[in-house]
Structures are given as structure tokens and as C-alpha cells.
Short mmCIF file of C-alpha atoms in Angstrom, two decimals:
data_model
loop_
_atom_site.label_atom_id
_atom_site.label_comp_id
_atom_site.label_asym_id
_atom_site.label_seq_id
_atom_site.Cartn_x
_atom_site.Cartn_y
_atom_site.Cartn_z
CA MET C 1 0.00 0.00 0.00
CA SER C 2 3.02 2.32 -0.35
CA PHE C 3 1.28 3.79 -3.37
CA PHE C 4 -1.25 5.49 -1.10
CA THR C 5 1.43 7.11 1.00
CA THR C 6 3.16 8.69 -1.96
CA HIS C 7 -0.05 9.64 -3.78
CA PRO C 8 -2.68 10.81 -1.24
CA LEU C 9 -6.04 10.36 -2.92
CA PRO C 10 -9.68 10.80 -1.92
CA ALA C 11 -11.46 7.64 -0.79
CA CYS C 12 -13.50 7.58 -3.98
CA VAL C 13 -10.31 7.51 -6.05
CA ARG C 14 -8.70 4.88 -3.84
CA ALA C 15 -11.64 2.62 -4.68
CA ILE C 16 -10.44 2.30 -8.25
CA VAL C 17 -6.89 1.66 -7.06
CA LEU C 18 -8.11 -1.07 -4.71
CA TYR C 19 -9.87 -2.68 -7.64
CA ALA C 20 -6.56 -2.50 -9.48
CA LEU C 21 -4.92 -4.47 -6.69
CA ALA C 22 -7.74 -7.00 -6.81
CA LEU C 23 -7.33 -7.55 -10.53
CA CYS C 24 -3.53 -7.59 -10.56
CA SER C 25 -1.96 -11.01 -10.72
CA VAL C 26 -0.77 -12.43 -7.45
CA GLY C 27 2.01 -14.24 -9.23
CA ALA C 28 3.03 -15.54 -12.60
CA ALA C 29 1.56 -18.93 -11.87
CA ALA C 30 -1.87 -17.45 -11.19
CA SER C 31 -2.25 -16.07 -14.71
CA THR C 32 -2.82 -17.86 -17.96
CA GLN C 33 0.24 -15.99 -19.27
CA PRO C 34 -0.79 -15.63 -22.92
CA VAL C 35 1.82 -14.38 -25.35
CA GLU C 36 0.98 -11.08 -27.03
CA PRO C 37 2.55 -8.62 -29.45
CA ALA C 38 4.02 -6.67 -26.54
CA GLY C 39 6.64 -3.98 -26.29
CA SER C 40 10.11 -4.49 -24.92
CA GLY C 41 9.25 -2.89 -21.58
CA ALA C 42 8.31 -4.48 -18.30
CA ALA C 43 4.97 -6.14 -17.69
CA LEU C 44 2.21 -3.71 -16.72
CA SER C 45 -0.18 -4.13 -13.81
CA LEU C 46 -3.40 -2.17 -13.39
CA ALA C 47 -1.99 -0.39 -10.34
CA SER C 48 0.99 0.73 -12.44
CA ALA C 49 -1.30 1.90 -15.25
CA ILE C 50 -3.32 3.94 -12.75
CA ARG C 51 -0.16 5.43 -11.27
CA GLN C 52 1.11 6.49 -14.69
CA THR C 53 -2.30 7.92 -15.57
CA LEU C 54 -2.39 10.03 -12.41
CA GLN C 55 1.05 11.36 -13.24
CA GLY C 56 0.72 11.95 -16.98
CA ASN C 57 -2.90 12.23 -18.06
CA PRO C 58 -3.32 15.56 -19.92
CA ASP C 59 -6.89 16.09 -18.70
CA LEU C 60 -5.85 15.71 -15.06
CA ALA C 61 -2.99 18.16 -15.58
CA GLU C 62 -5.49 20.74 -16.87
CA ALA C 63 -7.57 20.34 -13.71
CA GLY C 64 -4.68 21.60 -11.58
CA HIS C 65 -4.54 24.82 -13.59
CA LEU C 66 -8.28 25.30 -13.19
CA LEU C 67 -8.00 25.00 -9.41
CA ARG C 68 -5.20 27.56 -9.31
CA ALA C 69 -7.35 29.90 -11.40
CA ALA C 70 -10.18 29.44 -8.88
CA ASP C 71 -7.78 30.36 -6.06
CA ALA C 72 -6.94 33.54 -7.95
CA ARG C 73 -10.65 34.34 -8.27
CA ILE C 74 -11.01 34.10 -4.49
CA ALA C 75 -8.24 36.65 -4.09
CA GLN C 76 -9.89 38.88 -6.70
CA ALA C 77 -13.24 38.70 -4.91
CA GLY C 78 -11.62 39.83 -1.65
CA GLN C 79 -10.28 43.06 -3.09
CA ARG C 80 -11.83 46.36 -2.07
CA PRO C 81 -13.03 48.74 -4.78
CA ALA C 82 -10.10 50.71 -6.12
CA THR C 83 -9.55 54.28 -4.95
CA GLU C 84 -10.05 56.66 -7.86
CA LEU C 85 -8.09 59.80 -8.63
CA SER C 86 -9.90 62.40 -10.72
CA VAL C 87 -8.60 65.63 -12.25
CA ASP C 88 -11.05 68.18 -13.71
CA VAL C 89 -10.16 71.36 -15.59
CA GLU C 90 -12.96 73.85 -16.38
CA ASN C 91 -13.37 77.23 -18.11
CA VAL C 92 -10.23 77.06 -20.24
CA LEU C 93 -9.42 77.49 -23.93
CA GLY C 94 -12.73 79.25 -24.54
CA THR C 95 -13.64 82.71 -25.83
CA GLY C 96 -13.74 86.11 -24.21
CA SER C 97 -12.86 85.98 -20.54
CA ALA C 98 -12.44 82.21 -20.78
CA GLN C 99 -9.56 82.47 -23.23
CA GLY C 100 -6.40 80.60 -22.24
CA PHE C 101 -6.04 79.35 -18.69
CA SER C 102 -6.27 82.58 -16.71
CA GLY C 103 -9.92 82.09 -15.75
CA GLY C 104 -9.78 78.33 -15.39
CA GLN C 105 -10.64 76.12 -12.47
CA ALA C 106 -8.81 72.88 -11.68
CA SER C 107 -10.03 70.19 -9.30
CA LEU C 108 -8.09 67.27 -7.86
CA ALA C 109 -10.08 64.67 -5.91
CA LEU C 110 -9.86 61.17 -4.47
CA SER C 111 -12.98 58.98 -4.33
CA GLN C 112 -13.65 55.68 -2.63
CA VAL C 113 -16.64 53.33 -2.76
CA ILE C 114 -17.60 51.90 0.62
CA GLU C 115 -19.39 48.56 0.23
CA LEU C 116 -22.14 47.98 2.77
CA GLY C 117 -23.98 44.82 3.70
CA GLY C 118 -20.77 42.78 3.90
CA ARG C 119 -20.65 42.59 0.11
CA ARG C 120 -16.92 41.94 -0.13
CA GLN C 121 -17.20 39.03 2.30
CA ARG C 122 -20.19 37.71 0.34
CA ARG C 123 -18.21 37.82 -2.90
CA THR C 124 -15.38 35.93 -1.24
CA GLU C 125 -17.83 33.30 0.03
CA VAL C 126 -19.23 32.83 -3.48
CA ALA C 127 -15.75 32.47 -4.98
CA GLY C 128 -14.73 30.02 -2.25
CA ALA C 129 -17.86 27.91 -2.70
CA ALA C 130 -17.31 27.93 -6.47
CA ARG C 131 -13.77 26.70 -5.88
CA ASP C 132 -15.04 23.89 -3.64
CA THR C 133 -17.56 22.88 -6.30
CA LEU C 134 -14.80 22.85 -8.89
CA ALA C 135 -12.62 20.70 -6.61
CA ILE C 136 -15.44 18.15 -6.25
CA GLY C 137 -15.84 18.19 -10.02
CA VAL C 138 -12.12 17.55 -10.40
CA GLN C 139 -12.43 14.53 -8.10
CA ALA C 140 -15.34 13.23 -10.17
CA HIS C 141 -13.37 13.77 -13.37
CA ARG C 142 -10.37 11.99 -11.85
CA LEU C 143 -12.63 9.08 -11.00
CA ASP C 144 -13.92 9.07 -14.59
CA VAL C 145 -10.36 8.96 -15.91
CA LEU C 146 -9.39 6.11 -13.59
CA ALA C 147 -12.52 4.17 -14.50
CA GLU C 148 -11.62 4.64 -18.16
CA VAL C 149 -8.04 3.40 -17.67
CA THR C 150 -9.50 0.37 -15.88
CA ARG C 151 -11.80 -0.33 -18.81
CA ARG C 152 -8.92 -0.02 -21.27
CA PHE C 153 -6.71 -2.24 -19.14
CA VAL C 154 -9.43 -4.88 -19.04
CA GLU C 155 -9.74 -4.64 -22.82
CA VAL C 156 -6.00 -5.29 -23.21
CA ALA C 157 -6.20 -8.25 -20.83
CA ALA C 158 -9.18 -9.59 -22.77
CA GLY C 159 -7.27 -9.04 -26.01
CA GLN C 160 -4.43 -11.18 -24.70
CA GLU C 161 -6.89 -13.94 -23.91
CA ARG C 162 -8.49 -13.63 -27.36
CA LEU C 163 -5.09 -13.88 -29.00
CA ALA C 164 -4.23 -16.95 -26.93
CA MET C 165 -7.53 -18.51 -27.96
CA SER C 166 -6.91 -17.71 -31.64
CA ARG C 167 -3.50 -19.37 -31.42
CA ARG C 168 -5.06 -22.43 -29.91
CA ALA C 169 -7.58 -22.42 -32.76
CA VAL C 170 -4.66 -22.39 -35.22
CA ASP C 171 -3.04 -25.31 -33.37
CA LEU C 172 -6.30 -27.26 -33.47
CA ALA C 173 -6.77 -26.51 -37.18
CA GLU C 174 -3.20 -27.52 -38.03
CA GLY C 175 -3.50 -30.70 -35.97
CA ALA C 176 -6.80 -31.54 -37.63
CA GLU C 177 -5.29 -30.96 -41.08
CA ALA C 178 -2.41 -33.30 -40.26
CA ASP C 179 -4.79 -36.01 -39.02
CA VAL C 180 -7.01 -35.63 -42.09
CA ARG C 181 -4.00 -35.83 -44.40
CA ARG C 182 -2.92 -39.11 -42.81
CA ARG C 183 -6.39 -40.59 -43.24
CA VAL C 184 -6.66 -39.35 -46.84
CA GLU C 185 -3.25 -40.79 -47.70
CA ALA C 186 -4.34 -44.07 -46.13
CA GLY C 187 -7.48 -44.03 -48.25
CA ARG C 188 -9.75 -43.88 -45.21
CA ALA C 189 -11.19 -40.37 -45.82
CA PRO C 190 -12.25 -38.41 -48.91
CA GLU C 191 -9.87 -35.79 -50.28
CA VAL C 192 -12.53 -33.12 -49.88
CA ASP C 193 -12.00 -33.35 -46.11
CA LEU C 194 -8.38 -32.31 -46.64
CA HIS C 195 -9.48 -29.22 -48.58
CA ARG C 196 -11.95 -28.33 -45.86
CA ALA C 197 -9.25 -28.74 -43.21
CA GLY C 198 -6.94 -26.43 -45.18
CA ILE C 199 -9.66 -23.79 -45.43
CA ALA C 200 -10.28 -24.04 -41.69
CA ARG C 201 -6.55 -23.54 -41.02
CA SER C 202 -6.46 -20.44 -43.27
CA ARG C 203 -9.46 -18.96 -41.51
CA ALA C 204 -7.89 -19.63 -38.13
CA LEU C 205 -4.72 -17.82 -39.22
CA LEU C 206 -6.78 -14.83 -40.39
CA ALA C 207 -8.61 -14.76 -37.06
CA GLN C 208 -5.27 -14.82 -35.26
CA GLU C 209 -4.00 -11.89 -37.33
CA HIS C 210 -7.17 -9.96 -36.53
CA ALA C 211 -6.73 -10.66 -32.81
CA GLU C 212 -3.15 -9.37 -32.99
CA HIS C 213 -4.26 -6.10 -34.60
CA GLU C 214 -7.09 -5.66 -32.12
CA LEU C 215 -4.69 -6.18 -29.25
CA LEU C 216 -2.21 -3.66 -30.64
CA SER C 217 -4.99 -1.07 -30.93
CA ALA C 218 -6.15 -1.76 -27.37
CA ARG C 219 -2.58 -1.38 -26.08
CA HIS C 220 -2.20 2.01 -27.79
CA ARG C 221 -5.54 3.18 -26.38
CA LEU C 222 -4.32 2.22 -22.91
CA ALA C 223 -0.97 4.00 -23.32
CA ALA C 224 -2.77 7.15 -24.46
CA MET C 225 -4.29 7.44 -20.97
CA TRP C 226 -0.95 8.67 -19.60
CA GLY C 227 -0.07 10.70 -22.69
CA ALA C 228 2.16 8.11 -24.39
CA THR C 229 2.16 7.76 -28.16
CA GLN C 230 3.63 4.26 -28.11
CA ALA C 231 2.70 1.23 -26.01
CA GLY C 232 6.20 0.51 -24.74
CA PHE C 233 5.15 -1.77 -21.90
CA GLY C 234 5.17 -5.54 -22.02
CA GLU C 235 2.11 -7.70 -21.56
CA VAL C 236 -0.38 -6.71 -18.90
CA THR C 237 -0.48 -8.94 -15.84
CA ALA C 238 -3.91 -9.70 -14.46
CA ASP C 239 -5.56 -12.65 -12.80
CA TYR C 240 -8.18 -12.42 -15.50
CA TYR C 241 -10.53 -15.19 -14.41
CA ARG C 242 -10.41 -14.38 -10.72
CA MET C 243 -13.92 -13.17 -9.98
CA PRO C 244 -14.96 -11.14 -6.92
CA GLU C 245 -17.94 -11.70 -4.67
CA PRO C 246 -19.76 -8.34 -4.64
CA GLN C 247 -21.49 -6.90 -1.62
CA GLY C 248 -25.25 -6.79 -1.31
CA PHE C 249 -27.19 -4.30 -3.40
CA ASP C 250 -28.59 -2.44 -0.38
CA ASP C 251 -25.07 -1.89 0.95
CA LEU C 252 -24.02 -0.41 -2.38
CA VAL C 253 -27.04 1.91 -2.50
CA ALA C 254 -26.17 3.20 0.97
CA ARG C 255 -22.77 4.28 -0.33
CA LEU C 256 -23.99 6.19 -3.36
CA ARG C 257 -24.04 9.53 -1.57
CA GLY C 258 -20.31 9.32 -0.88
CA ASN C 259 -19.61 9.58 -4.58
CA PRO C 260 -18.24 12.95 -5.80
CA ASP C 261 -21.25 13.20 -8.10
CA PHE C 262 -23.42 13.55 -4.98
CA LEU C 263 -20.90 15.44 -2.86
CA ARG C 264 -21.09 18.01 -5.64
CA PHE C 265 -24.70 18.75 -4.68
CA ALA C 266 -23.68 19.62 -1.13
CA SER C 267 -21.03 21.91 -2.55
CA GLN C 268 -23.58 23.45 -4.90
CA GLU C 269 -25.87 24.07 -1.93
CA ARG C 270 -23.12 26.09 -0.26
CA LEU C 271 -22.50 27.95 -3.51
CA ARG C 272 -26.18 28.80 -4.00
CA ASP C 273 -26.49 29.88 -0.36
CA ALA C 274 -23.50 32.18 -0.81
CA GLU C 275 -25.00 33.57 -4.01
CA LEU C 276 -28.27 34.22 -2.17
CA ARG C 277 -26.46 36.12 0.60
CA LEU C 278 -24.63 38.15 -2.04
CA ALA C 279 -27.92 38.98 -3.77
CA GLU C 280 -29.47 40.04 -0.46
CA SER C 281 -26.51 42.32 0.23
CA ARG C 282 -27.54 44.32 -2.84
CA ARG C 283 -30.46 45.69 -0.80
CA ARG C 284 -27.99 47.99 0.94
CA PRO C 285 -26.48 50.45 -1.52
CA ASP C 286 -22.82 51.25 -1.80
CA VAL C 287 -21.75 54.73 -0.73
CA GLU C 288 -19.14 56.69 -2.63
CA PHE C 289 -17.16 59.42 -0.86
CA ALA C 290 -14.99 61.97 -2.65
CA LEU C 291 -12.61 64.55 -1.20
CA GLY C 292 -10.41 67.01 -3.05
CA VAL C 293 -9.31 70.60 -3.66
CA ARG C 294 -10.25 73.15 -6.31
CA ARG C 295 -7.95 75.86 -7.65
CA LEU C 296 -9.51 79.11 -8.89
CA GLN C 297 -6.89 80.46 -11.25
CA ASP C 298 -8.23 84.00 -11.68
CA THR C 299 -8.30 84.74 -7.93
CA ARG C 300 -5.51 82.39 -6.93
CA ASP C 301 -7.84 80.88 -4.33
CA GLU C 302 -8.20 77.26 -3.31
CA ALA C 303 -11.25 75.47 -1.88
CA LEU C 304 -12.05 72.08 -0.41
CA LEU C 305 -14.33 69.68 -2.31
CA ALA C 306 -16.39 66.90 -0.72
CA SER C 307 -19.19 64.75 -2.08
CA VAL C 308 -21.26 61.72 -1.18
CA SER C 309 -23.24 59.69 -3.73
CA VAL C 310 -25.72 56.90 -3.05
CA PRO C 311 -27.68 54.96 -5.71
CA LEU C 312 -31.43 55.10 -5.25
CA PHE C 313 -33.96 52.28 -5.03
CA SER C 314 -31.30 49.61 -4.36
CA ALA C 315 -33.65 47.45 -2.28
CA ARG C 316 -36.24 47.34 -5.05
CA ARG C 317 -33.65 46.65 -7.73
CA ALA C 318 -32.20 43.79 -5.65
CA THR C 319 -35.53 41.95 -5.50
CA GLU C 320 -35.10 40.14 -8.81
CA PHE C 321 -31.52 39.16 -8.00
CA VAL C 322 -32.73 37.61 -4.75
CA ALA C 323 -35.55 35.79 -6.54
CA GLU C 324 -33.10 34.33 -9.05
CA ALA C 325 -30.75 33.14 -6.29
CA GLN C 326 -33.63 31.56 -4.36
CA SER C 327 -34.80 29.65 -7.42
CA ARG C 328 -31.30 28.38 -8.11
CA ARG C 329 -30.99 27.23 -4.51
CA ALA C 330 -34.30 25.36 -4.64
CA GLY C 331 -33.24 23.67 -7.88
CA VAL C 332 -30.30 21.96 -6.18
CA ASP C 333 -32.56 19.80 -4.00
CA ALA C 334 -34.65 18.74 -6.98
CA ALA C 335 -31.56 17.93 -9.03
CA ARG C 336 -30.09 15.86 -6.18
CA GLN C 337 -33.20 13.73 -5.83
CA ALA C 338 -33.48 13.21 -9.58
CA ALA C 339 -29.82 12.22 -9.80
CA PHE C 340 -30.15 9.78 -6.91
CA VAL C 341 -33.15 8.02 -8.47
CA ARG C 342 -31.41 7.87 -11.83
CA THR C 343 -28.14 6.59 -10.38
CA GLN C 344 -29.86 3.99 -8.20
CA ALA C 345 -31.61 2.61 -11.29
CA GLN C 346 -28.29 2.52 -13.13
CA LEU C 347 -26.65 0.78 -10.17
CA PHE C 348 -29.40 -1.84 -10.07
CA GLU C 349 -28.96 -2.60 -13.77
CA LEU C 350 -25.18 -2.87 -13.46
CA TYR C 351 -25.49 -5.05 -10.37
CA GLN C 352 -27.80 -7.48 -12.16
CA GLU C 353 -25.48 -7.61 -15.16
CA LEU C 354 -22.53 -8.24 -12.86
CA ARG C 355 -24.29 -11.12 -11.10
CA HIS C 356 -25.19 -12.65 -14.46
CA ALA C 357 -21.63 -12.31 -15.76
CA LEU C 358 -20.23 -13.90 -12.60
CA ASN C 359 -22.66 -16.81 -12.87
CA GLU C 360 -21.80 -17.26 -16.53
CA VAL C 361 -18.06 -17.29 -15.83
CA ALA C 362 -18.52 -19.84 -13.05
CA ALA C 363 -20.68 -22.13 -15.20
CA LEU C 364 -18.36 -21.94 -18.20
CA ARG C 365 -15.19 -22.55 -16.18
CA GLU C 366 -16.47 -25.21 -13.84
CA GLU C 367 -18.91 -27.13 -16.03
CA VAL C 368 -18.93 -26.28 -19.72
CA MET C 369 -15.22 -25.97 -20.50
CA PRO C 370 -14.10 -29.19 -18.73
CA ALA C 371 -16.91 -31.13 -20.43
CA LEU C 372 -16.05 -29.73 -23.87
CA GLU C 373 -12.35 -30.50 -23.37
CA THR C 374 -13.36 -34.11 -22.72
CA VAL C 375 -15.68 -34.12 -25.73
CA LEU C 376 -12.91 -32.75 -27.95
CA GLY C 377 -10.49 -35.47 -26.91
CA GLN C 378 -13.08 -38.17 -27.44
CA ALA C 379 -14.12 -36.74 -30.82
CA ARG C 380 -10.52 -36.69 -32.03
CA ALA C 381 -10.00 -40.29 -30.94
CA ALA C 382 -13.26 -41.29 -32.60
CA TYR C 383 -12.24 -39.58 -35.86
CA ARG C 384 -8.86 -41.27 -35.88
CA SER C 385 -10.54 -44.64 -35.38
CA GLY C 386 -13.03 -43.93 -38.15
CA ARG C 387 -16.10 -43.79 -35.90
CA TYR C 388 -16.66 -40.02 -36.44
CA ALA C 389 -16.78 -38.01 -39.63
CA TYR C 390 -14.61 -34.92 -40.07
CA SER C 391 -17.61 -32.61 -39.56
CA GLU C 392 -18.40 -34.17 -36.19
CA TRP C 393 -14.85 -33.61 -35.03
CA THR C 394 -14.80 -29.98 -36.19
CA ASP C 395 -18.15 -29.42 -34.47
CA ALA C 396 -16.51 -30.37 -31.18
CA GLN C 397 -13.64 -27.96 -31.88
CA ARG C 398 -16.03 -25.14 -32.72
CA GLU C 399 -18.12 -25.71 -29.61
CA LEU C 400 -15.01 -25.58 -27.43
CA LEU C 401 -13.74 -22.37 -29.04
CA ASP C 402 -17.19 -20.77 -28.83
CA ALA C 403 -17.35 -21.56 -25.13
CA GLN C 404 -13.82 -20.21 -24.62
CA ARG C 405 -14.80 -17.02 -26.44
CA ALA C 406 -17.92 -16.68 -24.29
CA LEU C 407 -15.81 -17.18 -21.17
CA ILE C 408 -13.41 -14.42 -22.21
CA GLU C 409 -16.22 -11.96 -22.93
CA SER C 410 -18.12 -12.82 -19.74
CA ALA C 411 -15.00 -12.27 -17.64
CA ALA C 412 -14.36 -8.95 -19.41
CA ASP C 413 -17.97 -7.92 -18.78
CA ALA C 414 -17.66 -8.80 -15.09
CA HIS C 415 -14.54 -6.67 -14.68
CA ARG C 416 -16.14 -3.77 -16.56
CA TYR C 417 -19.37 -3.93 -14.55
CA LEU C 418 -17.37 -4.05 -11.35
CA ALA C 419 -15.40 -0.94 -12.35
CA GLU C 420 -18.61 0.89 -13.28
CA ILE C 421 -20.23 0.03 -9.94
CA GLU C 422 -17.18 1.22 -8.03
CA ARG C 423 -17.29 4.42 -10.08
CA LEU C 424 -20.88 4.98 -8.95
CA THR C 425 -20.38 4.12 -5.28
CA GLY C 426 -16.93 5.64 -4.92
CA GLU C 427 -15.85 2.63 -2.85
CA PRO C 428 -14.60 -0.91 -3.52
CA VAL C 429 -17.35 -3.40 -4.25
CA THR C 430 -15.30 -6.12 -2.61
CA ALA C 431 -11.98 -6.33 -0.85
CA PRO C 432 -9.13 -8.17 -2.61
CA ARG C 433 -8.89 -11.78 -1.62
CA ASN C 434 -5.74 -13.14 -0.06
#
């Protein structure tokens, strides 16, 4: 867990990292270890992919700049109105007695707006609440990015399994072609079976090539998450078929409100409350004071100037601003409830899909695949002894490969559903097993 000490993260972000540790391979023997078109670098775990994404993802780097800009806005909001210096010159460059500057008047004055109603503090509160809302949004975006890197990692792991399956399909096709050739040469099978076996081998090779290209694309999509243009890592290491036991649905629902998507509503409440207080402060008008001196050029006299200005009808003009702020504040509660209902429905759907995927993986691994492996061996022996036709043997091969393909996709679905649920709840669905 040294990763957490060097990269302090919110609990909602640590959930994704904990899932990474759950998916990572415990050891080389625990993985199926398929060979893939990998780079020359070291093997990549999900925890390592997440670490690199946190360090190098361009979108996350932008978020830091946005937070610093929000800090600057807080400082801006806390500034007092600037003191103004005004210079007025009158009765100059005219006609008659106003010719030249001899009869002119010059005024020099300083003016200052005094904000009443605690308006400067209210502005600072609004800017601070806006910054808090932005920070929650950054956490949610970070969680989105980590969920996406998890999905892409799972896709690479699934691609490795698909490539391994396609290579096994090639081995089966080549072995079948060799067996058919021996029977054809011995006059115990028609030559058309040999042509069919050759076609099956060619198709298997094409499927393998397609799996290689798909895996390469998935690897590049994963590397792009930390800003890399090349997938320089080796194969990804994951205990791909190790399935978790998720918590109960009610427990997951209870944790929804800890997600940044819902913490954002609490932050928005504070922001709307601050905006309402700022709008109410408009009921008290600002007062502007000015103080200066006037020079009467024709008499060489000087006089003191002073003025006070106050805008009229401020309370009435503030009414609509207050009404707007109140409506925005009331809208937060409605939006929170709508989001909770919508998210709970989404969670229920994902949870059901996860349970189905887990059941499918268990049935395929524990029942279907072992039975089909036995059937394949028996079908091959029966073909060699002449008791089965070539089509019956290839049917057994196809059924095995179809089941293997279904197992790969079901396992990928389970990992994806798990990541999506943890994205919604902001917490691990299950703790890693020892």
C-alpha cells in the first residue's frame, strides 16, 4: 500500500486503485500468461497503469490549472473597490474671458466606494464555494479517468486472452489438417475433407491476425491514458478469471451519496447559499465618498471639495436578484433527488449484469469448459478410429472455441461492470482476496 502514502487520494479515487490491486496477478503462476505482441518494456499491472495515468494524463494536468485559477478568483473577490483619482479642468481654452487658462478652475479629488452589507465578504464566500464545487468536479473527473483506464486495461487483458484462444484455434486446425492428411493418404477419408481442413486452417490464421491487430490497438488506447504515443510496456499482468464476490445491493445503495457526483450537490448548496447572501446584500447600496481641492486660477484661491453619492432604489432593484438566487438554490434539492433516483436505477442494472456475468463465468469454467475439453479429446480419438466423420470432429472444436470465447467476454464484462459500480459508489465493491 506504499502507493497510497506517496499519492494521497480521496477515498473515492482509492476505490479504483483497490480494484486494481484486486485484478492484478498475485504471481506468474496465477495467470494464464498468454503471449501477445508486446513492447520491450516491463509487464504492466493495473496499479501501475493507474499510477502512470495520475502522473501523466493531460486532462488531469489541466484540472490543476483550473484549481489555481479558482484560487486567484477568491483573491480577486476579496479586493476592495479601487480608490479613484480624478482631475477636472474647467473654463479654459474658450472665448472672451475664458480664453487661455487665466480664468480656469482645476479640481483634484480622491474617491472611494464603501461597500455595505458585507458585500466583499459575500463575494469571497461565493468564490470560495465555487472553488469547492470545482474541486469536487475535479475529483469526479479523476474518477472518470481512472474508470476509463481500468476499462482499457481490461480490454487489453481480454485481447491477450483472445489472442491466446486464436492461437489455440490455429493449433487445433493444423492438428486436424495433419490427421485428415494421414487418413486421406491411407485411403480412409475423402480428399474433400483435406481441402476443408486447409480452409479451416487459413481462416484460423486470419482470425489470429485480426486478434493481434485488435490487441495492438487496445494497447495504444491504454498507453494514451498517460499521454504516451507508443505502447512501450510488455504484456499486462492480471488474474483475469479471478472473480470477486460483490457486496449486497442495499449496501451499495447506501454508499452512493459518498460519490463525488453527490458530494457536488452539497457543494452546490453552499455555492447557492453564498449567491443568495450576495444577492441580499444588494439591498444595501454602496456609498461613494470623494474629497479634493479646487484651484480658482483667476483669484488664486483654493477650496475644499467633498461629495457623497448613493444609488437610489437599491432594495427594489435587488428583489429580482434575490428571486433568481432563491430559485437556483431550490433547484439543487430537486436535481439531487433526480440524480439519486437515476443513479440507483443505473446501479441496479449494473449489479444485475454483474451477477449474471459472474454466474456465466462460473458455469463456463467449472462445467462447460471441462466437459467440452473431454468431448474434444473423445471426438478426435473417434475420428482417428473412423467412428466419427470430419464434420463431427470440427463441431466439437467449434463448440469448445465458442465456449472459450464466451468465457473471455463474460469475464471482461464482469470486470467492466465491477469498475462501473465502483465508479458509482466511490468505494470498492469487494476487498481483494488473499
